[in-house]
XYZ file of C-alpha atoms in Angstrom:
705
model
C 37.676 16.042 55.936
C 34.626 17.213 57.837
C 35.235 20.915 59.237
C 33.119 19.946 62.333
C 35.437 16.959 62.894
C 38.442 19.087 62.585
C 37.082 21.533 65.135
C 36.252 18.913 67.570
C 39.422 17.249 67.063
C 41.513 20.483 67.632
C 39.457 21.248 70.933
C 40.501 17.886 72.090
C 43.924 18.244 71.349
C 43.960 21.605 73.169
C 42.295 20.085 76.262
C 44.700 17.247 76.158
C 47.883 19.800 76.026
C 46.209 21.591 78.953
C 45.739 18.376 81.022
C 49.303 17.220 80.459
C 50.616 20.591 80.986
C 48.797 20.621 84.594
C 50.047 17.130 85.123
C 53.576 18.193 84.397
C 53.225 21.406 86.419
C 51.890 19.382 89.363
C 54.846 16.818 89.043
C 57.156 19.954 88.839
C 55.685 21.159 92.162
C 56.318 17.998 93.788
C 59.928 18.047 92.491
C 60.552 21.487 93.794
C 59.127 20.476 97.125
C 61.204 17.478 97.524
C 64.283 19.782 96.328
C 63.281 22.457 98.878
C 63.033 19.919 101.814
C 66.162 18.166 101.083
C 68.037 21.500 101.133
C 66.264 22.508 104.208
C 67.258 19.655 106.067
C 70.825 20.150 104.833
C 70.950 23.649 106.230
C 71.060 25.363 102.870
C 68.265 27.720 103.481
C 68.925 30.037 100.746
C 68.607 27.292 98.064
C 65.715 25.747 99.893
C 63.987 29.117 99.792
C 64.123 29.334 95.960
C 62.098 26.293 95.756
C 59.864 26.915 98.389
C 59.060 30.436 96.664
C 58.455 29.037 93.365
C 55.823 26.985 94.745
C 54.396 29.803 96.722
C 53.948 31.790 93.638
C 51.589 29.181 92.245
C 48.017 30.586 92.672
C 46.459 27.164 93.151
C 48.418 26.581 96.369
C 45.611 27.629 98.496
C 43.438 24.873 97.076
C 46.190 22.050 97.341
C 45.718 19.264 99.718
C 47.602 18.606 102.957
C 50.970 17.261 103.776
C 52.135 14.757 106.561
C 54.345 16.660 108.709
C 55.965 16.320 112.104
C 55.198 19.667 114.054
C 58.076 21.118 115.653
C 58.138 23.562 118.446
C 60.916 26.147 118.206
C 64.436 27.073 116.906
C 65.753 27.879 120.204
C 68.213 25.799 121.906
C 66.231 24.442 124.936
C 65.962 21.097 126.662
C 62.364 20.383 125.489
C 62.847 22.005 122.052
C 61.781 18.624 120.193
C 58.708 17.471 121.926
C 57.702 13.816 121.495
C 54.867 13.394 119.081
C 52.584 10.284 119.179
C 52.010 10.503 115.512
C 52.800 12.387 112.085
C 49.923 15.110 111.743
C 48.826 16.426 108.374
C 49.385 19.967 107.726
C 47.519 22.279 105.135
C 49.976 22.762 102.165
C 49.754 26.569 102.421
C 50.659 26.560 106.096
C 53.413 24.190 105.517
C 54.876 26.483 102.765
C 54.481 29.672 104.719
C 56.002 28.204 107.780
C 59.092 26.803 105.813
C 59.765 30.127 103.895
C 59.318 31.860 107.391
C 62.048 29.710 108.935
C 64.328 30.113 105.696
C 64.198 33.943 106.133
C 64.646 33.615 109.863
C 67.782 31.490 109.257
C 69.095 34.053 106.753
C 68.502 36.962 108.979
C 65.813 38.444 106.890
C 63.428 39.215 109.801
C 61.001 41.320 107.789
C 60.182 38.592 105.426
C 60.186 36.115 108.203
C 57.682 38.221 110.103
C 55.486 38.297 106.821
C 55.153 34.632 106.729
C 55.074 33.582 110.440
C 52.101 36.015 110.757
C 50.242 33.731 108.242
C 50.835 30.720 110.495
C 50.944 32.600 113.951
C 47.296 31.261 114.601
C 48.036 27.919 113.249
C 47.266 24.950 115.457
C 49.797 23.091 113.630
C 52.550 25.425 114.257
C 51.840 27.058 117.634
C 55.401 28.102 118.244
C 55.052 30.354 115.194
C 53.222 32.988 117.255
C 56.545 33.084 119.520
C 58.735 33.299 116.495
C 56.496 35.972 114.882
C 56.954 38.017 117.860
C 60.749 37.315 117.846
C 60.939 38.529 114.438
C 58.846 41.685 115.192
C 61.407 42.505 118.095
C 64.230 42.374 115.827
C 62.626 44.709 113.565
C 62.231 47.036 116.539
C 58.475 46.541 116.536
C 58.636 46.310 120.421
C 54.980 47.168 121.294
C 53.823 44.537 118.589
C 56.314 42.154 120.038
C 55.181 42.436 123.519
C 51.363 41.765 122.349
C 52.494 38.677 120.659
C 54.812 37.247 123.206
C 51.979 37.679 125.797
C 49.473 36.097 123.182
C 51.731 33.032 123.047
C 52.382 32.465 126.750
C 48.527 32.864 127.173
C 47.687 30.290 124.461
C 46.715 26.738 125.369
C 49.345 25.299 123.021
C 52.250 27.023 124.480
C 55.175 25.060 125.874
C 56.596 25.873 129.382
C 60.122 26.523 128.048
C 59.047 29.066 125.448
C 56.554 30.671 127.867
C 59.246 31.503 130.119
C 61.387 32.874 127.157
C 58.437 34.726 125.996
C 58.441 36.241 129.625
C 62.123 37.077 129.348
C 61.770 38.707 125.774
C 59.025 41.005 127.215
C 61.249 42.223 129.720
C 63.883 42.893 127.112
C 61.438 44.816 124.695
C 60.454 46.924 127.809
C 64.087 47.501 128.287
C 64.514 48.400 124.709
C 61.558 50.967 124.980
C 63.153 52.741 128.176
C 65.298 55.684 126.813
C 67.379 55.589 130.215
C 69.438 52.824 128.625
C 70.349 54.898 125.643
C 74.068 56.163 126.334
C 73.529 59.612 124.490
C 77.352 60.313 124.905
C 78.610 57.364 122.983
C 79.110 58.065 119.456
C 78.889 55.137 116.950
C 79.901 55.369 113.491
C 80.388 53.049 110.625
C 84.130 52.655 109.774
C 85.811 53.670 106.585
C 84.430 51.909 103.914
C 87.887 52.155 101.825
C 89.465 50.511 104.649
C 87.388 48.353 106.935
C 84.067 47.818 105.178
C 85.185 47.469 101.599
C 83.410 44.509 100.056
C 80.419 42.622 101.120
C 81.261 41.796 104.609
C 83.857 42.811 107.547
C 84.076 42.018 111.099
C 85.959 40.980 114.047
C 88.610 43.905 114.747
C 91.275 42.682 117.119
C 94.390 44.211 118.295
C 97.553 42.800 116.576
C 100.719 43.674 118.663
C 99.494 47.174 119.626
C 96.396 49.614 119.711
C 97.783 51.034 116.541
C 97.923 47.947 114.644
C 94.697 45.749 114.153
C 93.336 42.761 111.981
C 90.033 41.964 110.953
C 88.020 39.811 108.445
C 86.624 40.828 105.332
C 85.220 39.505 102.032
C 86.247 41.578 99.221
C 88.001 41.526 95.617
C 91.419 40.483 95.279
C 91.440 38.088 98.181
C 92.854 34.713 98.284
C 91.369 32.145 95.711
C 92.838 28.952 94.027
C 90.419 28.691 91.075
C 88.966 31.987 89.723
C 86.399 29.937 87.635
C 84.878 28.432 90.698
C 85.511 30.763 93.513
C 84.582 34.520 93.990
C 86.827 36.163 96.691
C 83.958 38.585 97.198
C 82.085 35.940 99.158
C 85.236 34.169 100.934
C 86.545 35.727 104.048
C 90.134 36.766 104.569
C 92.207 38.082 107.398
C 93.462 41.678 106.701
C 95.710 44.010 108.838
C 96.288 47.868 108.951
C 98.117 50.080 111.152
C 98.587 53.947 111.842
C 101.422 56.090 113.207
C 99.305 57.438 116.177
C 95.882 57.659 117.729
C 95.161 60.990 115.650
C 96.551 59.488 112.292
C 94.546 57.979 109.702
C 94.629 54.092 109.148
C 96.635 52.691 106.316
C 95.177 50.656 103.615
C 94.241 47.406 104.740
C 96.560 44.592 103.668
C 95.582 40.949 102.972
C 97.822 38.506 105.090
C 97.968 36.278 101.904
C 98.736 32.622 101.748
C 99.334 30.465 103.604
C 97.661 32.212 106.522
C 94.462 32.649 104.335
C 93.765 29.447 102.522
C 91.222 30.317 99.809
C 88.563 29.333 102.018
C 86.664 31.374 104.899
C 89.392 32.581 107.264
C 88.288 34.876 110.127
C 88.217 35.735 113.804
C 91.992 36.261 114.158
C 93.681 36.764 117.596
C 97.254 37.388 118.323
C 99.242 35.782 121.279
C 101.915 38.759 121.394
C 104.504 36.219 120.403
C 104.336 35.810 116.756
C 101.225 33.689 116.705
C 97.872 34.137 115.339
C 94.891 31.831 116.138
C 91.962 32.093 114.115
C 88.942 30.300 112.488
C 88.814 28.419 109.171
C 85.513 27.027 107.561
C 85.623 23.523 105.932
C 84.982 23.408 102.272
C 83.257 20.046 102.402
C 81.045 21.196 105.350
C 79.895 24.600 105.289
C 78.832 24.362 108.926
C 82.104 22.989 109.947
C 84.575 25.579 111.554
C 87.662 24.773 113.546
C 90.627 26.830 115.165
C 93.891 26.944 113.277
C 97.033 28.304 114.531
C 99.447 30.063 112.295
C 102.990 31.172 113.202
C 105.078 34.112 111.701
C 108.766 34.793 111.585
C 109.763 38.369 110.296
C 106.132 38.890 109.320
C 106.102 35.896 107.126
C 103.732 32.929 108.029
C 104.655 29.097 108.035
C 101.624 26.862 106.894
C 98.885 26.870 109.444
C 97.633 23.913 111.198
C 94.441 22.768 112.781
C 94.415 22.651 116.548
C 93.925 19.322 118.180
C 90.856 17.847 119.748
C 91.400 19.705 123.044
C 90.253 22.796 121.318
C 88.559 21.438 118.171
C 86.143 18.920 120.035
C 85.040 16.527 117.594
C 81.295 17.215 116.186
C 81.141 20.682 117.656
C 82.085 24.338 116.290
C 84.756 26.258 118.246
C 84.754 29.785 117.276
C 85.739 33.091 118.053
C 89.195 33.045 119.652
C 90.427 35.597 121.976
C 94.061 35.591 123.646
C 94.420 37.579 126.719
C 96.810 40.556 126.662
C 99.334 38.591 128.606
C 99.271 35.692 126.218
C 98.248 33.251 128.894
C 94.543 32.507 128.389
C 92.493 31.473 125.330
C 88.935 32.407 125.370
C 86.641 30.959 122.978
C 83.048 30.167 121.967
C 81.914 26.588 121.554
C 78.697 24.634 121.484
C 80.511 21.318 122.758
C 79.113 19.142 125.250
C 79.302 20.153 128.884
C 77.867 23.678 128.070
C 74.700 25.393 129.412
C 73.133 25.234 126.058
C 73.899 26.712 122.474
C 77.348 28.331 122.051
C 79.041 29.098 125.591
C 82.100 31.009 126.599
C 85.140 28.632 127.399
C 88.721 29.384 128.324
C 92.073 27.521 128.605
C 95.179 28.285 129.802
C 97.857 28.517 126.879
C 101.709 28.597 126.844
C 103.922 31.174 125.145
C 103.837 29.316 121.713
C 100.071 29.344 121.803
C 99.304 25.752 122.684
C 96.661 24.828 125.019
C 97.768 23.574 128.575
C 95.330 21.464 130.357
C 91.364 21.361 129.595
C 88.908 24.076 128.723
C 86.907 25.590 131.438
C 83.188 26.624 130.987
C 82.740 30.059 132.378
C 79.238 29.016 133.653
C 76.524 30.904 135.238
C 75.934 33.806 135.288
C 77.895 34.446 131.858
C 76.551 31.406 129.936
C 72.902 30.679 129.310
C 70.687 28.136 127.441
C 71.159 30.498 124.494
C 74.238 31.597 122.342
C 77.166 33.365 123.978
C 79.899 34.479 121.510
C 82.696 36.865 120.562
C 84.526 37.080 123.872
C 87.104 39.990 124.784
C 88.666 40.334 128.252
C 89.809 44.081 128.914
C 92.610 43.251 131.246
C 92.943 46.902 132.977
C 89.234 47.030 133.950
C 88.901 43.272 134.221
C 85.647 43.081 132.383
C 84.618 40.415 130.018
C 82.689 41.521 127.061
C 80.795 39.056 124.703
C 77.538 38.840 122.796
C 74.553 36.656 123.763
C 71.002 36.140 122.465
C 70.195 35.545 125.934
C 69.984 37.680 129.202
C 67.956 40.672 128.217
C 68.856 40.745 124.634
C 66.933 43.614 122.754
C 67.196 41.530 119.519
C 69.415 39.045 118.148
C 73.013 39.077 119.631
C 73.623 42.016 122.077
C 76.917 42.945 123.567
C 77.271 42.620 127.467
C 79.754 43.269 130.082
C 80.630 41.049 132.912
C 83.025 42.254 135.841
C 85.444 39.786 136.981
C 85.827 39.869 140.745
C 89.488 39.358 141.616
C 88.861 38.414 145.345
C 86.866 35.211 144.588
C 87.827 34.666 140.881
C 84.063 34.949 139.693
C 82.485 36.916 136.825
C 79.582 39.259 138.050
C 76.008 39.285 136.594
C 76.269 40.533 132.858
C 74.661 43.932 131.950
C 73.378 44.983 128.676
C 75.600 47.584 127.002
C 72.650 49.344 125.576
C 72.100 51.432 122.681
C 73.556 52.776 120.507
C 76.028 50.003 120.832
C 73.332 47.292 120.556
C 70.440 47.280 118.201
C 67.632 45.057 117.310
C 69.933 43.229 114.813
C 73.306 41.022 115.766
C 75.898 43.089 117.499
C 79.290 41.428 118.577
C 82.975 41.673 118.312
C 83.452 44.434 120.807
C 87.038 45.524 121.695
C 88.174 48.648 123.683
C 91.609 50.344 123.988
C 93.169 50.388 127.409
C 91.654 53.450 128.361
C 88.367 52.450 126.962
C 87.911 55.608 125.224
C 87.975 54.055 121.739
C 86.859 50.679 120.377
C 85.481 48.685 117.394
C 82.482 46.286 117.156
C 80.617 44.640 114.224
C 77.030 44.784 113.739
C 74.512 43.794 110.769
C 72.029 46.564 111.728
C 72.426 48.142 108.118
C 70.911 46.322 105.118
C 73.173 44.829 102.565
C 72.976 43.200 99.116
C 73.002 39.574 100.692
C 70.391 40.649 103.213
C 72.681 39.915 106.168
C 76.377 40.822 106.429
C 78.349 42.467 109.250
C 79.996 45.767 108.971
C 82.657 47.067 111.364
C 81.658 50.295 113.636
C 83.905 52.712 115.643
C 82.956 53.573 119.215
C 83.886 56.896 120.944
C 82.969 56.087 124.655
C 81.123 58.630 126.737
C 83.531 60.644 128.444
C 84.671 58.848 131.724
C 84.123 60.919 134.697
C 85.866 60.092 137.798
C 84.811 61.724 141.072
C 85.807 61.302 144.773
C 83.946 62.818 147.825
C 83.586 62.018 151.571
C 83.836 63.858 154.972
C 86.552 64.736 157.422
C 86.057 63.585 160.739
C 87.653 63.839 164.359
C 88.921 60.363 164.867
C 88.059 60.235 168.684
C 84.792 61.969 168.541
C 83.515 61.231 164.914
C 82.447 64.677 164.598
C 82.679 66.467 161.309
C 85.896 69.004 160.885
C 84.988 71.937 158.679
C 87.716 73.779 157.102
C 90.191 70.835 156.857
C 92.619 71.298 153.806
C 92.885 68.517 151.278
C 95.895 68.522 149.091
C 96.056 66.281 146.079
C 99.482 65.437 144.514
C 99.865 63.485 141.262
C 102.242 60.746 141.918
C 103.745 60.916 138.675
C 104.044 64.780 138.464
C 101.922 64.953 135.145
C 98.971 66.939 136.845
C 99.768 70.163 139.041
C 98.873 69.872 142.717
C 95.686 71.419 143.918
C 93.918 71.962 147.243
C 90.308 71.726 148.553
C 88.913 72.866 151.817
C 86.254 70.701 153.315
C 82.924 72.759 153.743
C 80.819 73.657 156.907
C 79.482 70.097 157.040
C 83.150 68.515 156.666
C 82.410 67.442 152.986
C 84.614 67.624 149.986
C 84.010 66.664 146.329
C 86.194 66.950 143.288
C 86.784 65.281 139.903
C 90.015 63.257 139.216
C 91.983 62.275 135.924
C 91.856 58.942 134.460
C 95.062 57.166 134.194
C 96.510 58.947 137.129
C 97.799 57.987 140.753
C 96.689 60.490 143.447
C 98.092 61.108 146.873
C 95.553 62.865 148.973
C 96.446 64.432 152.281
C 93.960 66.001 154.807
C 94.900 68.497 157.391
C 93.809 70.668 160.238
C 95.612 72.746 162.978
C 96.059 70.934 166.078
C 95.570 67.502 164.259
C 97.774 64.943 162.846
C 97.240 64.666 158.990
C 95.638 61.522 157.362
C 96.100 60.367 153.860
C 95.252 57.733 151.119
C 96.296 56.880 147.540
C 93.863 56.646 144.777
C 94.552 54.847 141.640
C 92.347 55.743 138.643
C 94.350 53.657 136.077
C 91.879 50.437 136.356
C 88.779 52.720 136.286
C 86.950 52.164 132.938
C 83.483 53.942 133.726
C 82.243 56.860 135.193
C 82.578 56.251 139.009
C 82.094 58.423 142.253
C 84.742 57.184 144.750
C 84.025 57.486 148.441
C 86.689 58.360 151.066
C 86.425 59.611 154.403
C 89.537 61.113 156.402
C 90.053 60.532 160.115
C 92.043 63.191 161.913
C 93.741 62.531 165.413
C 94.028 65.500 167.669
C 97.857 66.236 168.519
C 98.040 65.456 172.249
C 99.669 67.679 174.774
C 101.997 65.077 176.084
C 104.728 63.271 174.338
C 104.146 60.144 172.242
C 106.416 57.194 172.979
C 108.161 55.681 169.935
C 107.825 52.002 170.735
C 110.638 49.753 169.782
C 113.735 52.020 169.896
C 116.843 50.073 171.299
C 120.449 51.032 171.948
C 123.493 49.094 172.897
C 124.306 49.395 176.541
C 125.837 52.522 177.641
C 125.754 53.683 174.034
C 123.911 55.984 171.664
C 124.250 53.617 168.693
C 121.114 52.758 167.084
C 120.310 49.004 166.478
C 118.889 47.733 163.168
C 115.379 47.303 164.916
C 115.548 50.813 165.801
C 116.378 52.156 162.509
C 113.153 50.319 161.140
C 111.232 52.007 163.715
C 112.332 55.368 162.800
C 111.742 54.564 159.068
C 108.201 54.399 160.212
C 108.307 57.736 162.050
C 110.146 59.210 158.799
C 106.876 58.656 157.027
C 104.609 60.074 159.735
C 107.053 63.373 159.704
C 106.932 63.451 155.686
C 103.263 63.391 155.928
C 102.754 66.012 158.679
C 105.258 68.368 156.903
C 103.693 71.385 158.734
C 104.837 70.165 162.281
C 108.035 70.779 163.975
C 108.871 67.681 166.016
C 111.068 67.417 169.215
C 112.676 63.827 169.826
C 112.918 63.348 173.629
C 115.177 60.548 175.055
C 114.795 59.398 178.647
C 116.688 57.114 181.246
C 115.706 55.484 184.288
C 116.764 56.696 187.661
C 119.852 54.408 188.110
C 123.048 56.191 187.632
C 124.069 59.950 188.298
C 121.844 62.602 187.071
C 124.524 64.249 184.885
C 125.440 60.995 183.269
C 121.811 60.081 182.408
C 121.257 63.488 180.997
C 124.294 63.412 178.596
C 123.447 59.715 177.513
C 119.725 60.669 176.813
C 120.987 63.864 174.958
C 123.359 61.566 172.663
C 120.710 59.091 172.122
C 117.943 61.643 171.173
C 120.480 63.569 168.605
C 121.290 59.979 167.118
C 117.658 59.767 166.075
C 117.428 63.187 164.734
C 120.784 62.664 162.874
C 119.639 59.528 161.316
C 116.277 60.998 160.315
C 118.173 64.250 158.686
C 121.354 62.649 157.388
C 119.932 59.249 156.207
C 116.320 60.026 155.462
C 116.388 63.631 154.283
C 114.194 65.317 156.735
C 114.849 68.994 156.926
C 117.083 69.477 159.856
C 115.011 72.671 161.210
C 111.958 70.614 161.635
C 113.677 68.141 164.192
C 115.019 69.115 167.860
C 116.795 66.548 169.929
C 116.349 67.061 173.749
C 117.739 64.467 176.592
C 115.837 64.761 179.568
C 118.025 61.826 181.540
C 115.728 60.664 184.533
C 113.902 64.077 185.164
C 110.858 63.352 183.202
C 109.590 60.008 184.382
C 106.572 58.325 182.385
C 103.184 57.519 184.166
C 101.770 54.374 185.424
C 99.550 52.784 182.537
C 97.133 49.586 182.743
C 97.671 46.629 180.418
C 95.717 48.329 177.614
C 98.318 51.256 177.809
C 95.825 53.681 179.442
C 97.103 56.302 182.201
C 96.112 55.167 185.773
C 95.020 57.883 188.032
C 95.221 57.854 192.046
C 92.549 58.405 194.357
C 92.670 62.214 193.776
C 92.504 61.775 190.000
C 96.011 62.521 189.365
C 98.417 60.739 186.934
C 101.019 58.657 188.864
C 104.663 59.367 187.733
C 107.164 56.490 187.800
C 109.584 58.144 190.181
C 112.451 56.193 192.135
C 110.636 56.348 195.300
C 107.435 54.975 193.656
C 109.175 52.181 192.010
C 111.014 51.384 195.165
C 107.565 51.064 196.945
C 106.608 48.103 194.563
C 107.509 44.699 196.222
C 108.044 42.741 193.232
C 111.587 43.057 191.857
C 110.458 41.907 188.365
C 107.709 44.462 188.329
C 110.322 47.237 189.381
C 112.375 46.416 186.416
C 109.520 46.585 184.028
C 108.754 50.175 185.449
C 112.246 51.191 185.056
C 112.288 49.730 181.639
C 109.206 52.170 180.823
C 111.346 55.042 181.976
C 113.909 54.183 179.308
C 112.234 55.463 176.515
C 112.389 57.659 173.327
C 109.319 59.809 172.218
C 108.417 62.783 170.430
C 106.158 65.784 170.755
C 105.058 68.546 168.503
C 106.538 71.920 169.521
C 105.326 74.105 166.460
C 102.690 74.090 163.681
C 102.610 76.102 160.643
């Protein structure tokens, strides 16, 4: 055969091979794209990403044509997130692949790679929202200055949407907040929890108290978890519920134990909470639907569980995810997060009353604004002592991903106050969630994906040692009548439970005092000054869960020269026996005498002018003594502090007006209610009223220490 012919024939065969290879490769690329898009639509972004990246690695991608594509706006959960398009536009192939890869990385929390691809499409007219998404990815990478520039660029671009422009403005505020060092709590200590107990495995999160602060539960994916088929399941990637305990706050935690079957069901089981009455409510993901998650209830007896069951539609609303259950310390409320209808957008915090068996009672209520937003609110925890709701949100002023916020519950009107960001180091540019505190808010746990892991996005458990809670009290001491300051007043601080020694302060030249109090204490404070009655208050620091300066002023009343009538003292006719009502009045006087323990008190009894002087004097003495005897013998006042004097009719009262003020005569003198004066009154009824005023019991201060 001709060698030239052979050469030509060989060349043609090579060209044909190349042609069919290219044709085959092009067909493969179309198949990869179809696979990628199908997995993308199903929400399987990891698998979709593999196929998109195969296509992306092809050097000829830049020369590819265009694809018909309906351009979306944003991944945020907003009312106008899906704008209406009149027609399907054609998108350059590379722009499309860059965008899809960016979204896949975004959905799998790899913000660095997401930013690399969103940067490629940020200026694309086909994907105007990618400038926003690029800025959002930069924000999560802590590149706050660049994020601000790109948020501004998006908001100022002609292709922005109003809703995203508003969000961009909010994100700019959040970035500036993150750049402000003042929000960083330097005294808070955050550390990753022990890797042998808590963070052993591929992911761990959601610590919750399990009956006490020294026994806790959490979710973890690690070896030796509950599986049914070792050939098809790998426990390293399935969440189970674990628990651990310690003997005391200073002791180490024991090795974590898997609850085992039937509580854990060889699927993803996580976010457990305990109702205090042998019930655990938790989340379980459905095998047939990776995005399907519901709340289950498990009962235990002697630490052995019955088969768990799915709660009904009151909790697990059809077509929605109902996650992150938390039962309050009293076992009466179940808080949870849900994207069910009726919320503010995305996931919201809801709550519902539950009975002692853990079953819901009534219907769930949405916490509404200001807690919930159009973004996601998750992982609720209610601190019952501080009356504070802790939760995570991508809204408010999040500095990146989920941030942990706190919202004080106002007991007066049963409303939640505007949430505040917990700041760094608790929050980071990544997702931070599942915060819980002990009762004193000194130690706690939370979960975060701030550290890189093999899977690219996985939670670890962190411990928190709170900044020292400093409680101060300050104020002034005033004269009650004049409002003038009282320098040199003595303030005695007494611990009601006797665990802290008493101490005394003195108000300064401006009448001011200031001191620090101890958390978890009840303090009784008494302010005194010579020639004044004391004033007092009770301060309870047990519900104070953050550094606070309390304000309290004291008002001291000058001791009068005249006696002070004790209203309401009554006796039987011609008797010194105290009536029950009189004892109630003396009980109040007892509190006054105890408070003013530096005074010696004289109890005075008086009669009207009717009857003989001798009889009236003896009757009044017996009545005064009956008051003293009650206070000494039945109430325990030291007998040397009380003196009984009966004056009979010898010290009549003075005329007063309807407001109790002393009436003066034309010469400016007090008018005593003598027998002659009373008889000069024409009205018999008024005469009787004046006689009654003379029949009185009073006290006066006769000595001060």
